[in-house]
Amino acid sequence: MKKDNYPRLVYLIALIAALGGLLFGYDTGVISGVILFLQQEFQLTNFLIELIVSSLLVGAIIGAIIAGKLVSRLGRKKVVILAACLFFLGTLIFTIAHSVTTIIIARTLLGIAIGASSFAVPLYIAELSPPSIRGFLVSLNQVMITAGIFISYLINLYFAEHALWRWMVAIAAIPALLLGIGMLFLPESPRLLYQKNKKDQARKILMAIHGERLTEFELSQIAVSVHHTLKRPPLFQKKFAIPILIGVFLAIFQQITGINTIIYYAPIIFKLTGLTSNVVAILATAGVGLVNLLMTLLAIRFIDRLGRRPLLLTGITGMVLGLLCISLSFAFAKPSPLLGWITAGSLFLYVASFAIGLGPIFWLLIAEIYPLSIRGRAMSFATMINWAANLLVAISFLSLLHYLNPPRTFALYALLTILCWFFVYFFVSETKNKSLEELEKRWE
Ligand code: BGC
C-alpha cells in the first residue's frame, strides 16, 4: 500500500506526538549556550556545571523508569500528556530561577519529561502506525530530536549577543503547550484499548486511521496477541531474553559509540584542532546540527523501503570511518586550520552516518521488537539503560581526552563501533513491512 492511501490523520498524529522529540532535542542542545551565561551569573565551579548539565540525564533515567510503569496503567497518551506538563513546568521554573538549586530542580524535571517521552512517543506512534509506513512515522520522532538540537543551536546564537539566557530556555514552553494540548485531541493506542477490553473503541480508531481493509486484519492479529497476554508476564524470563538483550545492547551501543561527545562537546573538539575563534567553533557546531537533521530526513525516506538492517550496517560503517579519520588526524597533524577542516569533515561523516542508522533505528527497533504484554516495560528498561550510558559517556569524555589523549579516545570509540557492527550483523533481524504481531511471533 502506498503512503498516500492512508488518511492524513495518521501523519498528523505522528507529527503532534513527535513534538516530544523536538523538546528532547531542544532541552538537550540549549544548555551548551545557556551554561556560558549561568557560569558568569552564578559563578559556577566546574562541579556545579557538571551537576547542572548531568541533572537532566539523571532525571531522564528516573523518567524512563517511572513512565515504564505508567504506560500500561494510565495509557500511552496520558503519559505523553503528563510529560508535556512536566516540560512546561520545568521550563517555567528554569526561566525564573534565581539559584543554582532551583536550576538543578528544573533540569531534573525536564529530564524526567525527556526520559518518559523518549520512549512513550515512539511506542505510541508505532502502535498507531500501519506496518508499511511505521519506520517513517516512528522515525519522525528522531527527525524532531535532531530539529530540536539544531534549533537550540540557532536560538543560542540569536540570543547570545545580549546574554538573554532566560529567553533561550523559555522558548521551549511553546512546543510543550502544543504537545500537551494537541495530545488531548488524539486517540489512545488501539492495541492498549483492545488489551483493556475496549474493543469497539479500538476498532473505531483503527478504521479512522488505517481504513477498512487493514482494520479487520489488524484486529484479528491484535486479538491473538492479546489472548496470549491477559496475564502480566515477568519481564526477565527465558522466553524474552533475546529481545531484551537486543534492546539493552543497542541502547548501550547507541551511546558508547560516542554521538553525544559530538552533540554536547563539538565546540571543545573544534577548539582542540586549533580553531581559536569561538564564533567559528559555534558555527561549525551548528553545521553538525544541520547535517544531523538533513541526514535523518534522508534516512526516513528509505527506512521502510531499504529496511532497518542495511541502513544500520551502512551507517555504522560510516561512523567507524569517521572516528578513525578523527583519531588519525589528531595523531598525525599539528593543530592548524587544515586539521580543523579535516576534523570537521570527519565529524560530519560520523554524524551523518549516525543519522542514517543508529540514531533513528535504535528508537524504532525498541518500539517494534517486543511483544505487547511487555512492550511498555521492556522499552522503558532499554530507554533507562540508554540514558544511563548517555550519562556515563557525558561524564567520562573530558577525562578520557585528558588521560588517554584525543587520538586514543576516538580510536576507542571506533573500536566500540566495530563491535556494534558485528552485534547488529549477527543479532538484529529485519522488521520492515511486518505487523507488530507478526514480529511478536518470532519469540515464540
Ligand atoms: C540519541 C541521543 C542523541 C541524538 C542525536 C538520539 O537518537 O538517543 O542521545 O543526542 O540522537 O541526534
Short mmCIF file of C-alpha atoms and ligand atoms in Angstrom, two decimals:
data_model
loop_
_atom_site.label_atom_id
_atom_site.label_comp_id
_atom_site.label_asym_id
_atom_site.label_seq_id
_atom_site.Cartn_x
_atom_site.Cartn_y
_atom_site.Cartn_z
CA MET A 1 0.00 0.00 0.00
CA LYS A 2 1.34 3.45 -0.89
CA LYS A 3 1.84 6.15 1.74
CA ASP A 4 -0.79 8.40 0.16
CA ASN A 5 -3.53 5.82 0.67
CA TYR A 6 -3.65 6.39 4.41
CA PRO A 7 -5.82 9.11 5.92
CA ARG A 8 -3.91 12.31 6.74
CA LEU A 9 -4.83 11.77 10.38
CA VAL A 10 -2.15 9.13 10.77
CA TYR A 11 0.56 11.65 9.76
CA LEU A 12 -0.92 14.35 11.97
CA ILE A 13 -0.91 12.02 14.98
CA ALA A 14 2.77 11.19 14.44
CA LEU A 15 3.69 14.86 13.93
CA ILE A 16 1.97 16.07 17.10
CA ALA A 17 3.35 13.25 19.26
CA ALA A 18 6.81 13.83 17.81
CA LEU A 19 6.81 17.32 19.38
CA GLY A 20 8.02 15.28 22.36
CA GLY A 21 11.15 14.59 20.27
CA LEU A 22 11.51 18.30 19.49
CA LEU A 23 11.58 19.08 23.23
CA PHE A 24 14.00 16.19 23.86
CA GLY A 25 16.39 17.70 21.29
CA TYR A 26 15.87 21.32 22.30
CA ASP A 27 16.40 20.83 26.02
CA THR A 28 19.46 18.65 25.33
CA GLY A 29 21.05 21.19 23.00
CA VAL A 30 20.16 24.53 24.58
CA ILE A 31 22.27 24.04 27.70
CA SER A 32 25.52 24.33 25.72
CA GLY A 33 24.74 28.04 25.17
CA VAL A 34 22.90 28.73 28.43
CA ILE A 35 25.70 27.35 30.60
CA LEU A 36 28.12 30.08 29.48
CA PHE A 37 25.84 32.76 30.96
CA LEU A 38 24.96 30.76 34.08
CA GLN A 39 28.67 30.43 34.71
CA GLN A 40 29.03 34.23 34.80
CA GLU A 41 25.81 34.99 36.69
CA PHE A 42 26.16 32.33 39.40
CA GLN A 43 29.97 31.99 39.49
CA LEU A 44 29.76 28.27 38.89
CA THR A 45 32.54 25.85 39.77
CA ASN A 46 33.26 23.00 37.33
CA PHE A 47 31.47 20.65 39.68
CA LEU A 48 28.29 22.76 39.61
CA ILE A 49 28.47 22.99 35.82
CA GLU A 50 28.64 19.21 35.59
CA LEU A 51 25.78 18.92 38.05
CA ILE A 52 23.57 21.27 36.04
CA VAL A 53 24.39 19.51 32.77
CA SER A 54 24.01 15.97 34.07
CA SER A 55 20.92 16.54 36.26
CA LEU A 56 18.91 16.32 33.03
CA LEU A 57 20.38 12.90 32.28
CA VAL A 58 19.74 11.65 35.83
CA GLY A 59 16.15 12.94 35.51
CA ALA A 60 15.81 11.07 32.20
CA ILE A 61 16.83 7.79 33.84
CA ILE A 62 14.19 8.35 36.55
CA GLY A 63 11.59 9.40 33.95
CA ALA A 64 12.16 6.27 31.87
CA ILE A 65 11.68 4.05 34.93
CA ILE A 66 8.53 5.76 36.22
CA ALA A 67 6.91 6.01 32.80
CA GLY A 68 7.56 2.31 32.20
CA LYS A 69 5.06 1.53 34.93
CA LEU A 70 2.57 4.16 33.79
CA VAL A 71 2.31 3.45 30.05
CA SER A 72 0.35 0.26 30.66
CA ARG A 73 -1.74 1.53 33.59
CA LEU A 74 -2.62 5.08 32.51
CA GLY A 75 -2.09 4.52 28.80
CA ARG A 76 0.44 5.79 26.26
CA LYS A 77 -1.44 9.02 25.54
CA LYS A 78 -1.75 10.16 29.17
CA VAL A 79 1.94 9.56 29.80
CA VAL A 80 2.83 11.83 26.86
CA ILE A 81 0.41 14.47 28.21
CA LEU A 82 1.98 14.22 31.68
CA ALA A 83 5.43 14.58 30.11
CA ALA A 84 4.21 17.71 28.27
CA CYS A 85 3.05 19.19 31.62
CA LEU A 86 6.46 18.46 33.13
CA PHE A 87 8.21 20.01 30.12
CA PHE A 88 6.14 23.14 30.67
CA LEU A 89 6.71 23.24 34.43
CA GLY A 90 10.46 22.57 34.16
CA THR A 91 10.80 25.30 31.52
CA LEU A 92 8.88 27.77 33.69
CA ILE A 93 10.95 27.07 36.80
CA PHE A 94 14.22 27.26 34.86
CA THR A 95 13.20 30.55 33.21
CA ILE A 96 12.55 32.30 36.52
CA ALA A 97 15.28 30.53 38.55
CA HIS A 98 17.44 32.66 40.81
CA SER A 99 19.53 29.97 42.47
CA VAL A 100 21.61 27.01 41.37
CA THR A 101 19.42 24.62 43.39
CA THR A 102 16.31 25.81 41.53
CA ILE A 103 18.09 25.35 38.21
CA ILE A 104 19.07 21.80 39.14
CA ILE A 105 15.48 21.01 40.18
CA ALA A 106 14.18 22.44 36.90
CA ARG A 107 16.70 20.47 34.82
CA THR A 108 15.80 17.29 36.69
CA LEU A 109 12.10 17.85 35.96
CA LEU A 110 12.91 18.45 32.29
CA GLY A 111 14.97 15.26 32.37
CA ILE A 112 12.06 13.25 33.79
CA ALA A 113 9.87 14.57 30.96
CA ILE A 114 12.53 13.66 28.38
CA GLY A 115 13.07 10.17 29.81
CA ALA A 116 9.34 9.47 29.75
CA SER A 117 8.59 10.91 26.33
CA SER A 118 11.74 9.49 24.69
CA PHE A 119 10.12 6.06 24.62
CA ALA A 120 6.42 6.75 25.18
CA VAL A 121 6.29 8.74 21.93
CA PRO A 122 7.86 6.05 19.66
CA LEU A 123 5.72 3.45 21.46
CA TYR A 124 2.54 5.45 20.89
CA ILE A 125 3.33 6.18 17.23
CA ALA A 126 4.36 2.57 16.49
CA GLU A 127 1.07 1.24 17.87
CA LEU A 128 -0.96 3.62 15.73
CA SER A 129 1.02 3.14 12.50
CA PRO A 130 0.23 0.91 9.51
CA PRO A 131 3.17 -1.54 9.11
CA SER A 132 4.31 -0.31 5.69
CA ILE A 133 5.00 3.25 6.89
CA ARG A 134 5.76 2.53 10.55
CA GLY A 135 9.51 3.17 10.12
CA PHE A 136 8.80 6.57 8.57
CA LEU A 137 6.26 7.64 11.17
CA VAL A 138 8.16 6.45 14.26
CA SER A 139 11.39 7.99 12.99
CA LEU A 140 9.68 11.38 12.68
CA ASN A 141 10.43 11.49 16.39
CA GLN A 142 14.18 11.28 15.65
CA VAL A 143 13.77 13.95 12.94
CA MET A 144 12.23 16.17 15.60
CA ILE A 145 15.03 15.37 18.09
CA THR A 146 17.62 16.48 15.55
CA ALA A 147 15.48 19.51 14.59
CA GLY A 148 15.27 20.41 18.29
CA ILE A 149 19.05 20.20 18.69
CA PHE A 150 19.62 22.31 15.57
CA ILE A 151 17.02 24.93 16.53
CA SER A 152 18.55 25.20 20.02
CA TYR A 153 21.96 25.98 18.46
CA LEU A 154 20.36 28.72 16.32
CA ILE A 155 18.40 30.19 19.23
CA ASN A 156 21.60 30.20 21.30
CA LEU A 157 23.34 32.14 18.55
CA TYR A 158 20.46 34.58 18.28
CA PHE A 159 20.13 35.43 21.97
CA ALA A 160 23.81 35.11 22.87
CA GLU A 161 24.73 38.62 21.80
CA HIS A 162 22.54 40.17 24.52
CA ALA A 163 23.11 37.37 27.05
CA LEU A 164 19.38 36.61 27.11
CA TRP A 165 19.71 33.10 28.50
CA ARG A 166 16.23 33.13 30.08
CA TRP A 167 14.74 33.54 26.60
CA MET A 168 16.81 30.62 25.31
CA VAL A 169 15.19 28.47 27.98
CA ALA A 170 11.68 29.95 27.79
CA ILE A 171 11.10 29.25 24.08
CA ALA A 172 10.61 25.54 24.90
CA ALA A 173 7.30 26.41 26.59
CA ILE A 174 5.67 26.81 23.15
CA PRO A 175 6.20 23.23 21.86
CA ALA A 176 5.40 21.94 25.38
CA LEU A 177 2.00 23.64 25.25
CA LEU A 178 1.37 22.47 21.70
CA LEU A 179 2.25 18.89 22.63
CA GLY A 180 0.02 18.86 25.72
CA ILE A 181 -2.99 20.46 24.03
CA GLY A 182 -2.52 18.56 20.75
CA MET A 183 -2.37 15.18 22.51
CA LEU A 184 -5.71 15.86 24.24
CA PHE A 185 -7.39 15.54 20.84
CA LEU A 186 -5.56 12.40 19.71
CA PRO A 187 -6.78 8.83 20.26
CA GLU A 188 -5.28 6.28 22.64
CA SER A 189 -3.34 3.37 21.15
CA PRO A 190 -5.84 0.83 19.74
CA ARG A 191 -3.59 -2.01 20.91
CA LEU A 192 -3.75 -0.85 24.51
CA LEU A 193 -7.52 -0.26 24.29
CA TYR A 194 -8.04 -3.78 22.95
CA GLN A 195 -5.92 -5.19 25.72
CA LYS A 196 -8.12 -3.30 28.21
CA ASN A 197 -11.16 -4.88 26.60
CA LYS A 198 -12.34 -1.68 24.91
CA LYS A 199 -12.65 -3.45 21.57
CA ASP A 200 -15.20 -1.12 19.96
CA GLN A 201 -13.10 1.94 20.62
CA ALA A 202 -10.04 0.13 19.26
CA ARG A 203 -11.93 -0.74 16.06
CA LYS A 204 -13.19 2.82 15.59
CA ILE A 205 -9.70 4.25 15.88
CA LEU A 206 -8.18 1.70 13.50
CA MET A 207 -10.95 2.42 10.96
CA ALA A 208 -10.24 6.13 11.13
CA ILE A 209 -6.50 5.83 10.71
CA HIS A 210 -5.91 2.70 8.62
CA GLY A 211 -9.09 2.33 6.58
CA GLU A 212 -11.43 -0.65 6.47
CA ARG A 213 -9.27 -3.20 4.69
CA LEU A 214 -6.41 -3.14 7.14
CA THR A 215 -8.59 -2.80 10.24
CA GLU A 216 -10.08 -6.31 10.22
CA PHE A 217 -6.70 -7.88 9.55
CA GLU A 218 -5.02 -5.88 12.31
CA LEU A 219 -7.82 -6.55 14.78
CA SER A 220 -7.58 -10.29 14.23
CA GLN A 221 -3.84 -10.15 14.82
CA ILE A 222 -4.18 -7.97 17.90
CA ALA A 223 -6.79 -10.38 19.25
CA VAL A 224 -4.35 -13.28 19.04
CA SER A 225 -1.57 -11.29 20.67
CA VAL A 226 -3.87 -10.04 23.46
CA HIS A 227 -5.08 -13.58 24.03
CA HIS A 228 -1.51 -14.51 24.98
CA THR A 229 -1.12 -11.51 27.22
CA LEU A 230 -4.05 -11.46 29.58
CA LYS A 231 -1.68 -12.05 32.42
CA ARG A 232 1.21 -9.71 33.10
CA PRO A 233 4.24 -11.90 32.42
CA PRO A 234 7.51 -11.15 34.21
CA LEU A 235 9.93 -9.17 32.06
CA PHE A 236 13.01 -11.17 32.89
CA GLN A 237 12.33 -14.71 31.76
CA LYS A 238 13.98 -17.02 29.26
CA LYS A 239 11.30 -16.50 26.62
CA PHE A 240 12.02 -12.78 26.33
CA ALA A 241 15.78 -12.96 26.92
CA ILE A 242 16.76 -12.36 23.28
CA PRO A 243 14.63 -9.25 22.57
CA ILE A 244 15.50 -7.80 25.97
CA LEU A 245 19.22 -8.31 25.32
CA ILE A 246 18.96 -6.84 21.81
CA GLY A 247 17.28 -3.73 23.22
CA VAL A 248 19.82 -3.37 26.02
CA PHE A 249 22.86 -3.83 23.77
CA LEU A 250 21.53 -1.45 21.12
CA ALA A 251 20.81 1.09 23.86
CA ILE A 252 24.36 0.85 25.13
CA PHE A 253 25.92 0.86 21.66
CA GLN A 254 23.89 3.90 20.58
CA GLN A 255 25.65 5.85 23.31
CA ILE A 256 29.11 4.33 23.78
CA THR A 257 29.89 4.79 20.11
CA GLY A 258 30.23 8.44 21.06
CA ILE A 259 27.45 10.50 19.44
CA ASN A 260 26.96 12.77 22.42
CA THR A 261 30.65 13.59 22.73
CA ILE A 262 29.96 15.48 19.50
CA ILE A 263 26.47 16.76 20.30
CA TYR A 264 27.49 18.05 23.76
CA TYR A 265 31.14 18.94 23.19
CA ALA A 266 31.58 19.82 19.50
CA PRO A 267 32.91 23.35 20.21
CA ILE A 268 35.55 21.87 22.54
CA ILE A 269 36.60 19.30 19.91
CA PHE A 270 36.82 22.00 17.25
CA LYS A 271 38.99 24.10 19.55
CA LEU A 272 41.37 21.16 20.09
CA THR A 273 42.05 21.20 16.36
CA GLY A 274 43.41 24.71 16.55
CA LEU A 275 40.27 26.67 15.66
CA THR A 276 40.75 29.52 18.10
CA SER A 277 37.66 31.55 17.33
CA ASN A 278 34.60 30.89 19.49
CA VAL A 279 32.32 32.03 16.69
CA VAL A 280 33.81 29.60 14.15
CA ALA A 281 33.59 26.77 16.69
CA ILE A 282 29.92 27.55 17.37
CA LEU A 283 29.15 27.90 13.66
CA ALA A 284 30.85 24.57 12.93
CA THR A 285 28.71 23.09 15.71
CA ALA A 286 25.57 24.46 14.05
CA GLY A 287 26.83 22.75 10.88
CA VAL A 288 26.98 19.45 12.78
CA GLY A 289 23.38 20.00 13.90
CA LEU A 290 22.26 20.71 10.34
CA VAL A 291 23.97 17.62 8.91
CA ASN A 292 22.35 15.54 11.65
CA LEU A 293 18.89 16.89 10.76
CA LEU A 294 19.25 16.62 6.97
CA MET A 295 20.61 13.07 7.04
CA THR A 296 17.86 11.94 9.40
CA LEU A 297 15.32 13.37 6.95
CA LEU A 298 17.02 11.38 4.20
CA ALA A 299 17.05 8.21 6.30
CA ILE A 300 13.32 8.23 6.96
CA ARG A 301 12.63 8.27 3.22
CA PHE A 302 14.41 4.95 2.87
CA ILE A 303 13.75 3.24 6.17
CA ASP A 304 10.63 1.36 5.01
CA ARG A 305 11.94 0.67 1.51
CA LEU A 306 15.51 -0.48 2.14
CA GLY A 307 14.82 -1.80 5.62
CA ARG A 308 16.42 -1.25 9.00
CA ARG A 309 19.37 -3.64 8.70
CA PRO A 310 21.05 -2.24 5.55
CA LEU A 311 20.77 1.32 6.88
CA LEU A 312 22.12 0.30 10.28
CA LEU A 313 25.09 -1.61 8.85
CA THR A 314 25.96 1.12 6.33
CA GLY A 315 25.58 3.85 8.95
CA ILE A 316 27.77 2.07 11.48
CA THR A 317 30.46 1.51 8.83
CA GLY A 318 30.47 5.26 8.11
CA MET A 319 30.73 6.00 11.83
CA VAL A 320 33.82 3.75 12.11
CA LEU A 321 35.46 5.54 9.16
CA GLY A 322 34.65 8.98 10.59
CA LEU A 323 36.02 8.08 14.02
CA LEU A 324 39.21 6.57 12.57
CA CYS A 325 39.79 9.73 10.50
CA ILE A 326 39.30 11.93 13.57
CA SER A 327 41.70 9.76 15.54
CA LEU A 328 44.36 9.71 12.80
CA SER A 329 44.15 13.41 12.09
CA PHE A 330 44.67 14.18 15.79
CA ALA A 331 47.56 11.72 15.87
CA PHE A 332 49.45 12.94 12.83
CA ALA A 333 48.63 16.59 12.28
CA LYS A 334 49.53 19.61 14.35
CA PRO A 335 46.74 21.98 15.40
CA SER A 336 46.18 24.12 12.30
CA PRO A 337 43.36 25.34 10.02
CA LEU A 338 43.96 22.23 7.86
CA LEU A 339 43.47 19.92 10.83
CA GLY A 340 40.38 21.95 11.69
CA TRP A 341 38.88 21.24 8.28
CA ILE A 342 39.85 17.57 8.23
CA THR A 343 38.34 17.08 11.67
CA ALA A 344 35.20 18.97 10.68
CA GLY A 345 34.84 16.74 7.58
CA SER A 346 35.34 13.57 9.64
CA LEU A 347 32.86 14.76 12.26
CA PHE A 348 30.29 15.47 9.56
CA LEU A 349 30.83 11.97 8.11
CA TYR A 350 30.43 10.46 11.58
CA VAL A 351 27.28 12.39 12.45
CA ALA A 352 25.72 11.82 9.01
CA SER A 353 26.31 8.09 9.40
CA PHE A 354 24.77 8.06 12.89
CA ALA A 355 21.78 9.91 11.49
CA ILE A 356 21.04 7.30 8.83
CA GLY A 357 21.47 4.33 11.16
CA LEU A 358 21.81 4.06 14.91
CA GLY A 359 20.09 7.40 15.58
CA PRO A 360 16.58 6.71 14.33
CA ILE A 361 16.77 2.92 14.17
CA PHE A 362 17.52 2.25 17.84
CA TRP A 363 14.30 4.01 18.90
CA LEU A 364 12.37 2.37 16.07
CA LEU A 365 13.53 -1.17 16.82
CA ILE A 366 12.75 -0.99 20.52
CA ALA A 367 9.22 0.07 19.58
CA GLU A 368 8.91 -2.89 17.22
CA ILE A 369 10.57 -5.96 18.64
CA TYR A 370 8.76 -6.55 21.95
CA PRO A 371 5.53 -8.47 22.47
CA LEU A 372 2.57 -6.34 23.55
CA SER A 373 2.48 -7.92 27.00
CA ILE A 374 5.90 -6.49 27.90
CA ARG A 375 6.29 -3.70 25.34
CA GLY A 376 5.93 -0.74 27.71
CA ARG A 377 8.13 -2.19 30.43
CA ALA A 378 10.77 -3.52 28.04
CA MET A 379 11.02 -0.21 26.18
CA SER A 380 11.29 1.65 29.45
CA PHE A 381 14.11 -0.68 30.52
CA ALA A 382 16.07 -0.22 27.27
CA THR A 383 15.48 3.53 27.47
CA MET A 384 16.70 3.70 31.06
CA ILE A 385 19.89 1.88 30.02
CA ASN A 386 20.28 4.26 27.07
CA TRP A 387 20.13 7.32 29.37
CA ALA A 388 22.49 5.71 31.88
CA ALA A 389 25.01 5.03 29.09
CA ASN A 390 24.50 8.59 27.88
CA LEU A 391 25.36 9.87 31.36
CA LEU A 392 28.44 7.66 31.54
CA VAL A 393 29.78 8.98 28.22
CA ALA A 394 28.95 12.58 29.12
CA ILE A 395 30.83 12.48 32.41
CA SER A 396 33.80 10.44 31.19
CA PHE A 397 34.60 12.09 27.84
CA LEU A 398 36.65 15.05 29.09
CA SER A 399 38.62 12.80 31.45
CA LEU A 400 39.27 10.33 28.61
CA LEU A 401 40.58 13.16 26.44
CA HIS A 402 42.87 14.14 29.30
CA TYR A 403 44.16 10.71 30.33
CA LEU A 404 44.16 8.84 27.00
CA ASN A 405 44.69 11.87 24.68
CA PRO A 406 42.40 12.67 21.69
CA PRO A 407 43.72 10.08 19.13
CA ARG A 408 43.34 7.19 21.58
CA THR A 409 39.96 8.38 22.82
CA PHE A 410 38.49 8.40 19.31
CA ALA A 411 40.24 5.11 18.47
CA LEU A 412 38.47 3.61 21.49
CA TYR A 413 35.09 4.82 20.21
CA ALA A 414 35.99 3.38 16.77
CA LEU A 415 36.73 0.00 18.36
CA LEU A 416 33.41 0.01 20.23
CA THR A 417 31.64 0.95 16.99
CA ILE A 418 33.24 -2.03 15.20
CA LEU A 419 31.87 -4.29 17.97
CA CYS A 420 28.47 -2.69 17.42
CA TRP A 421 28.63 -3.57 13.69
CA PHE A 422 29.21 -7.24 14.50
CA PHE A 423 26.44 -7.19 17.07
CA VAL A 424 23.94 -5.85 14.54
CA TYR A 425 25.18 -8.21 11.84
CA PHE A 426 24.66 -11.31 13.97
CA PHE A 427 21.71 -10.41 16.19
CA VAL A 428 19.44 -7.80 14.64
CA SER A 429 16.91 -9.06 12.11
CA GLU A 430 14.78 -7.09 9.67
CA THR A 431 11.43 -5.70 10.84
CA LYS A 432 10.24 -3.75 7.80
CA ASN A 433 6.74 -4.34 6.46
CA LYS A 434 5.72 -6.73 9.24
CA SER A 435 2.90 -6.05 11.65
CA LEU A 436 3.87 -5.76 15.32
CA GLU A 437 2.01 -9.00 15.91
CA GLU A 438 3.95 -10.85 13.20
CA LEU A 439 7.17 -9.63 14.79
CA GLU A 440 5.93 -10.81 18.16
CA LYS A 441 5.62 -14.38 16.86
CA ARG A 442 9.37 -14.56 16.36
CA TRP A 443 9.96 -15.02 20.04
CA GLU A 444 7.55 -17.89 20.47
C1 BGC B 1 20.10 9.79 20.85
C2 BGC B 1 20.59 10.99 21.60
C3 BGC B 1 21.35 11.90 20.67
C4 BGC B 1 20.53 12.22 19.45
C5 BGC B 1 21.35 12.98 18.44
C6 BGC B 1 19.26 10.22 19.69
O1 BGC B 1 18.80 9.12 18.97
O2 BGC B 1 19.36 8.95 21.71
O3 BGC B 1 21.39 10.58 22.70
O4 BGC B 1 21.69 13.09 21.34
O5 BGC B 1 20.03 11.05 18.84
O6 BGC B 1 20.67 13.17 17.23
#
